[in-house]
mmCIF file of C-alpha atoms in Angstrom:
data_model
loop_
_atom_site.group_PDB
_atom_site.id
_atom_site.type_symbol
_atom_site.label_atom_id
_atom_site.label_comp_id
_atom_site.label_asym_id
_atom_site.label_seq_id
_atom_site.Cartn_x
_atom_site.Cartn_y
_atom_site.Cartn_z
ATOM 1 C CA MET A 1002 -39.275 -7.078 -3.819
ATOM 2 C CA GLU A 1003 -35.634 -6.959 -2.852
ATOM 3 C CA GLU A 1004 -34.421 -9.046 -0.015
ATOM 4 C CA ASN A 1005 -33.656 -7.270 3.340
ATOM 5 C CA GLU A 1006 -33.512 -8.253 7.022
ATOM 6 C CA ILE A 1007 -37.421 -8.349 7.347
ATOM 7 C CA VAL A 1008 -38.423 -9.527 3.901
ATOM 8 C CA CYS A 1009 -36.201 -12.573 3.172
ATOM 9 C CA TRP A 1010 -36.164 -16.249 2.752
ATOM 10 C CA HIS A 1011 -37.165 -18.636 5.601
ATOM 11 C CA TRP A 1012 -38.260 -22.117 6.116
ATOM 12 C CA ASP A 1013 -42.112 -22.455 6.253
ATOM 13 C CA HIS A 1014 -42.773 -25.765 7.927
ATOM 14 C CA SER A 1015 -46.517 -25.581 7.109
ATOM 15 C CA LYS A 1016 -45.702 -25.481 3.322
ATOM 16 C CA GLY A 1017 -42.649 -27.755 3.654
ATOM 17 C CA ARG A 1018 -40.414 -25.440 1.692
ATOM 18 C CA ILE A 1019 -38.451 -22.263 1.861
ATOM 19 C CA VAL A 1020 -40.530 -19.174 1.054
ATOM 20 C CA LYS A 1021 -39.761 -15.333 0.792
ATOM 21 C CA GLY A 1022 -41.688 -13.109 3.093
ATOM 22 C CA MET A 1023 -41.835 -11.802 6.652
ATOM 23 C CA ASN A 1024 -41.222 -14.228 9.553
ATOM 24 C CA ILE A 1025 -43.539 -13.265 12.397
ATOM 25 C CA LEU A 1026 -43.909 -14.517 15.919
ATOM 26 C CA THR A 1027 -47.472 -13.971 17.220
ATOM 27 C CA GLY A 1028 -48.987 -14.891 20.606
ATOM 28 C CA PHE A 1029 -52.769 -15.028 20.828
ATOM 29 C CA TYR A 1030 -54.964 -15.036 23.914
ATOM 30 C CA THR A 1031 -58.061 -17.236 23.533
ATOM 31 C CA SER A 1032 -60.916 -17.474 26.106
ATOM 32 C CA GLU A 1033 -64.489 -18.631 25.966
ATOM 33 C CA ASN A 1034 -67.465 -17.316 27.994
ATOM 34 C CA GLU A 1035 -71.292 -17.244 27.700
ATOM 35 C CA ARG A 1036 -70.994 -14.570 24.978
ATOM 36 C CA GLY A 1037 -68.631 -16.609 22.766
ATOM 37 C CA ILE A 1038 -64.959 -16.970 21.978
ATOM 38 C CA ILE A 1039 -62.539 -14.078 22.306
ATOM 39 C CA ARG A 1040 -59.222 -14.294 20.394
ATOM 40 C CA THR A 1041 -56.913 -11.407 20.548
ATOM 41 C CA PRO A 1042 -53.144 -10.922 19.882
ATOM 42 C CA LEU A 1043 -51.002 -10.201 22.952
ATOM 43 C CA THR A 1044 -47.622 -10.288 21.316
ATOM 44 C CA TYR A 1045 -46.417 -9.693 17.795
ATOM 45 C CA GLN A 1046 -42.830 -9.547 16.716
ATOM 46 C CA LEU A 1047 -41.290 -9.230 13.208
ATOM 47 C CA ILE A 1048 -38.255 -11.479 13.121
ATOM 48 C CA ALA A 1049 -35.387 -9.515 11.689
ATOM 49 C CA LYS A 1050 -32.658 -11.597 10.137
ATOM 50 C CA SER A 1051 -29.947 -8.977 10.544
ATOM 51 C CA GLU A 1052 -26.917 -11.275 10.480
ATOM 52 C CA THR A 1053 -25.436 -13.524 7.734
ATOM 53 C CA LYS A 1054 -23.748 -16.906 7.879
ATOM 54 C CA ILE A 1055 -22.406 -19.429 5.379
ATOM 55 C CA ASP A 1056 -24.589 -22.477 4.802
ATOM 56 C CA LEU A 1057 -21.771 -25.014 4.099
ATOM 57 C CA GLN A 1058 -24.111 -27.600 2.653
ATOM 58 C CA ARG A 1059 -25.422 -25.296 -0.008
ATOM 59 C CA ASN A 1060 -22.266 -23.072 -0.221
ATOM 60 C CA LYS A 1061 -24.509 -20.010 0.082
ATOM 61 C CA THR A 1062 -24.841 -17.027 2.464
ATOM 62 C CA LYS A 1063 -28.086 -17.025 4.444
ATOM 63 C CA ARG A 1064 -29.662 -14.522 6.777
ATOM 64 C CA ILE A 1065 -30.210 -15.445 10.454
ATOM 65 C CA SER A 1066 -31.752 -13.635 13.439
ATOM 66 C CA PRO A 1067 -29.402 -12.919 16.366
ATOM 67 C CA VAL A 1068 -32.190 -13.992 18.680
ATOM 68 C CA ARG A 1069 -33.778 -17.488 18.145
ATOM 69 C CA GLY A 1070 -37.452 -17.957 17.920
ATOM 70 C CA ASN A 1071 -37.487 -20.223 20.975
ATOM 71 C CA GLU A 1072 -35.873 -17.463 23.068
ATOM 72 C CA MET A 1073 -38.428 -14.992 21.785
ATOM 73 C CA MET A 1074 -41.238 -17.246 22.691
ATOM 74 C CA ARG A 1075 -39.967 -17.702 26.289
ATOM 75 C CA GLU A 1076 -39.533 -13.952 26.647
ATOM 76 C CA LYS A 1077 -43.075 -13.269 25.407
ATOM 77 C CA ILE A 1078 -44.467 -15.837 27.863
ATOM 78 C CA SER A 1079 -42.471 -14.205 30.658
ATOM 79 C CA VAL A 1080 -43.852 -10.715 29.760
ATOM 80 C CA GLN A 1081 -47.437 -11.989 29.950
ATOM 81 C CA ILE A 1082 -46.732 -13.562 33.318
ATOM 82 C CA ARG A 1083 -45.182 -10.437 34.661
ATOM 83 C CA GLY A 1084 -48.256 -8.443 33.282
ATOM 84 C CA GLN A 1085 -50.417 -10.793 35.287
ATOM 85 C CA VAL A 1086 -52.304 -12.070 32.192
ATOM 86 C CA LYS A 1087 -54.333 -14.981 33.502
ATOM 87 C CA PHE A 1088 -53.785 -18.045 31.361
ATOM 88 C CA SER A 1089 -53.157 -21.778 32.041
ATOM 89 C CA TYR A 1090 -52.229 -23.238 28.654
ATOM 90 C CA ILE A 1091 -49.624 -22.647 25.993
ATOM 91 C CA LEU A 1092 -50.276 -24.133 22.580
ATOM 92 C CA ALA A 1093 -47.580 -24.182 19.886
ATOM 93 C CA ASP A 1094 -46.473 -26.142 16.848
ATOM 94 C CA SER A 1095 -43.497 -28.469 16.546
ATOM 95 C CA TRP A 1096 -41.166 -25.592 15.851
ATOM 96 C CA PHE A 1097 -41.242 -24.735 19.611
ATOM 97 C CA ALA A 1098 -41.578 -28.200 21.009
ATOM 98 C CA CYS A 1099 -37.993 -28.534 22.341
ATOM 99 C CA GLY A 1100 -37.102 -29.686 25.851
ATOM 100 C CA GLU A 1101 -35.891 -26.311 26.978
ATOM 101 C CA ASN A 1102 -39.360 -24.722 26.228
ATOM 102 C CA MET A 1103 -41.197 -27.594 27.962
ATOM 103 C CA ARG A 1104 -39.076 -27.202 31.069
ATOM 104 C CA PHE A 1105 -39.517 -23.438 31.025
ATOM 105 C CA ILE A 1106 -43.299 -23.640 30.722
ATOM 106 C CA ARG A 1107 -43.543 -26.286 33.435
ATOM 107 C CA LYS A 1108 -41.386 -24.159 35.800
ATOM 108 C CA LYS A 1109 -43.846 -21.352 35.151
ATOM 109 C CA ARG A 1110 -46.652 -23.652 36.349
ATOM 110 C CA LYS A 1111 -48.461 -23.691 32.988
ATOM 111 C CA THR A 1112 -49.680 -26.522 30.807
ATOM 112 C CA PHE A 1113 -48.271 -27.048 27.335
ATOM 113 C CA LEU A 1114 -49.700 -28.690 24.218
ATOM 114 C CA PHE A 1115 -47.187 -29.037 21.479
ATOM 115 C CA GLU A 1116 -47.201 -30.883 18.159
ATOM 116 C CA ILE A 1117 -44.263 -33.333 18.234
ATOM 117 C CA LYS A 1118 -42.394 -34.498 15.208
ATOM 118 C CA ASP A 1119 -42.450 -38.139 14.551
ATOM 119 C CA ASN A 1120 -38.710 -38.519 14.807
ATOM 120 C CA ARG A 1121 -38.647 -37.665 18.471
ATOM 121 C CA LEU A 1122 -37.290 -40.333 20.722
ATOM 122 C CA ILE A 1123 -39.471 -41.711 23.521
ATOM 123 C CA ALA A 1124 -39.497 -44.336 26.229
ATOM 124 C CA THR A 1125 -42.818 -45.792 27.083
ATOM 125 C CA ASP A 1126 -42.068 -46.560 30.723
ATOM 126 C CA LYS A 1127 -39.643 -45.436 33.462
ATOM 127 C CA GLN A 1128 -37.568 -48.594 33.252
ATOM 128 C CA GLU A 1129 -36.917 -48.178 29.514
ATOM 129 C CA ARG A 1130 -35.902 -44.500 30.099
ATOM 130 C CA SER A 1131 -33.449 -45.486 32.943
ATOM 131 C CA LYS A 1132 -31.889 -48.110 30.706
ATOM 132 C CA GLY A 1133 -31.548 -45.542 27.827
ATOM 133 C CA TYR A 1134 -33.936 -47.539 25.605
ATOM 134 C CA PHE A 1135 -35.700 -45.032 23.313
ATOM 135 C CA ILE A 1136 -37.560 -45.434 20.043
ATOM 136 C CA ARG A 1137 -38.812 -42.999 17.479
ATOM 137 C CA ILE A 1138 -42.535 -41.870 17.851
ATOM 138 C CA ASP A 1139 -43.284 -43.157 14.286
ATOM 139 C CA GLN A 1140 -41.727 -46.636 15.149
ATOM 140 C CA GLY A 1141 -43.605 -47.085 18.405
ATOM 141 C CA VAL A 1142 -46.998 -48.702 18.905
ATOM 142 C CA ILE A 1143 -49.040 -45.617 19.872
ATOM 143 C CA PRO A 1144 -52.654 -46.063 19.440
ATOM 144 C CA ASP A 1145 -54.583 -43.351 17.580
ATOM 145 C CA GLU A 1146 -56.437 -40.915 19.858
ATOM 146 C CA THR A 1147 -55.578 -42.682 23.065
ATOM 147 C CA PRO A 1148 -53.367 -40.694 25.426
ATOM 148 C CA ILE A 1149 -50.278 -42.536 26.872
ATOM 149 C CA GLN A 1150 -47.545 -41.414 29.208
ATOM 150 C CA VAL A 1151 -44.030 -41.362 27.719
ATOM 151 C CA TRP A 1152 -40.662 -39.880 28.461
ATOM 152 C CA LEU A 1153 -39.037 -37.734 25.681
ATOM 153 C CA LYS A 1154 -35.367 -38.314 25.489
ATOM 154 C CA ASP A 1155 -34.367 -34.792 26.346
ATOM 155 C CA LEU A 1156 -36.869 -34.444 29.246
ATOM 156 C CA GLU A 1157 -36.483 -35.605 32.825
ATOM 157 C CA PHE A 1158 -40.307 -35.694 33.458
ATOM 158 C CA PRO A 1159 -42.934 -37.613 31.612
ATOM 159 C CA VAL A 1160 -45.509 -36.158 29.182
ATOM 160 C CA VAL A 1161 -48.820 -37.368 27.875
ATOM 161 C CA LEU A 1162 -48.537 -38.249 24.251
ATOM 162 C CA PHE A 1163 -51.487 -38.799 21.845
ATOM 163 C CA LYS A 1164 -51.940 -39.146 18.112
ATOM 164 C CA GLN A 1165 -54.823 -37.499 16.338
ATOM 165 C CA VAL A 1166 -55.912 -38.626 12.837
ATOM 166 C CA PHE A 1167 -56.891 -35.871 10.325
ATOM 167 C CA PHE A 1168 -58.796 -36.852 7.179
ATOM 168 C CA LYS A 1169 -58.369 -34.445 4.349
ATOM 169 C CA GLN A 1170 -60.143 -35.278 1.146
ATOM 170 C CA ARG A 1171 -58.339 -38.554 0.136
ATOM 171 C CA SER A 1172 -55.290 -38.389 2.502
ATOM 172 C CA ILE A 1173 -54.717 -39.168 6.133
ATOM 173 C CA ASN A 1174 -52.469 -37.236 8.301
ATOM 174 C CA ARG A 1175 -51.455 -38.145 11.770
ATOM 175 C CA GLY A 1176 -50.233 -35.597 14.227
ATOM 176 C CA SER A 1177 -48.482 -36.400 17.518
ATOM 177 C CA TYR A 1178 -48.981 -34.157 20.491
ATOM 178 C CA ALA A 1179 -47.314 -33.815 23.871
ATOM 179 C CA ASN A 1180 -48.987 -32.419 26.935
ATOM 180 C CA GLN A 1181 -47.700 -31.943 30.483
ATOM 181 C CA PRO A 1182 -50.127 -30.879 33.144
ATOM 182 C CA ALA A 1183 -48.841 -28.010 35.229
ATOM 183 C CA LYS A 1184 -47.263 -28.710 38.641
ATOM 184 C CA GLN A 1185 -49.639 -28.449 41.455
#
């Protein structure tokens, strides 16, 4: 299929490479009651890459969306809040784990759970943070599956960080996750 603003090349972080296809932002509502788990899509948006720019590193033209995915996510959350959808938690992968999104979600009095990339900078206590002493998550001594409070470099409030270990056949993957309880 010929490339266009909907079907084009984009980075697929789950595959760790560039793929050709549609880039889609989907928001699901999940709830559990005595009858089971309900999972239904509330938002769905095809990301149209209608603009082009020159990638100076590769000396190639690439397509970009005029609206960034993080902006789209915040707008979708705002629409659900205005629509009075009752929810408390927002789960997203590392693509959406920027400080601006965390601040936004906290301001909306919701709780987030984001996967965090291992190269993010953290301080393990308030004194380290005030002195500007930060280390990479993958260089810190963070115990597996034990939550600890840390300060991300680009945030003014602490988050709870925990590492989870995943065993897949013969490999071990570790994921770091940040969580901030909603303001009371």
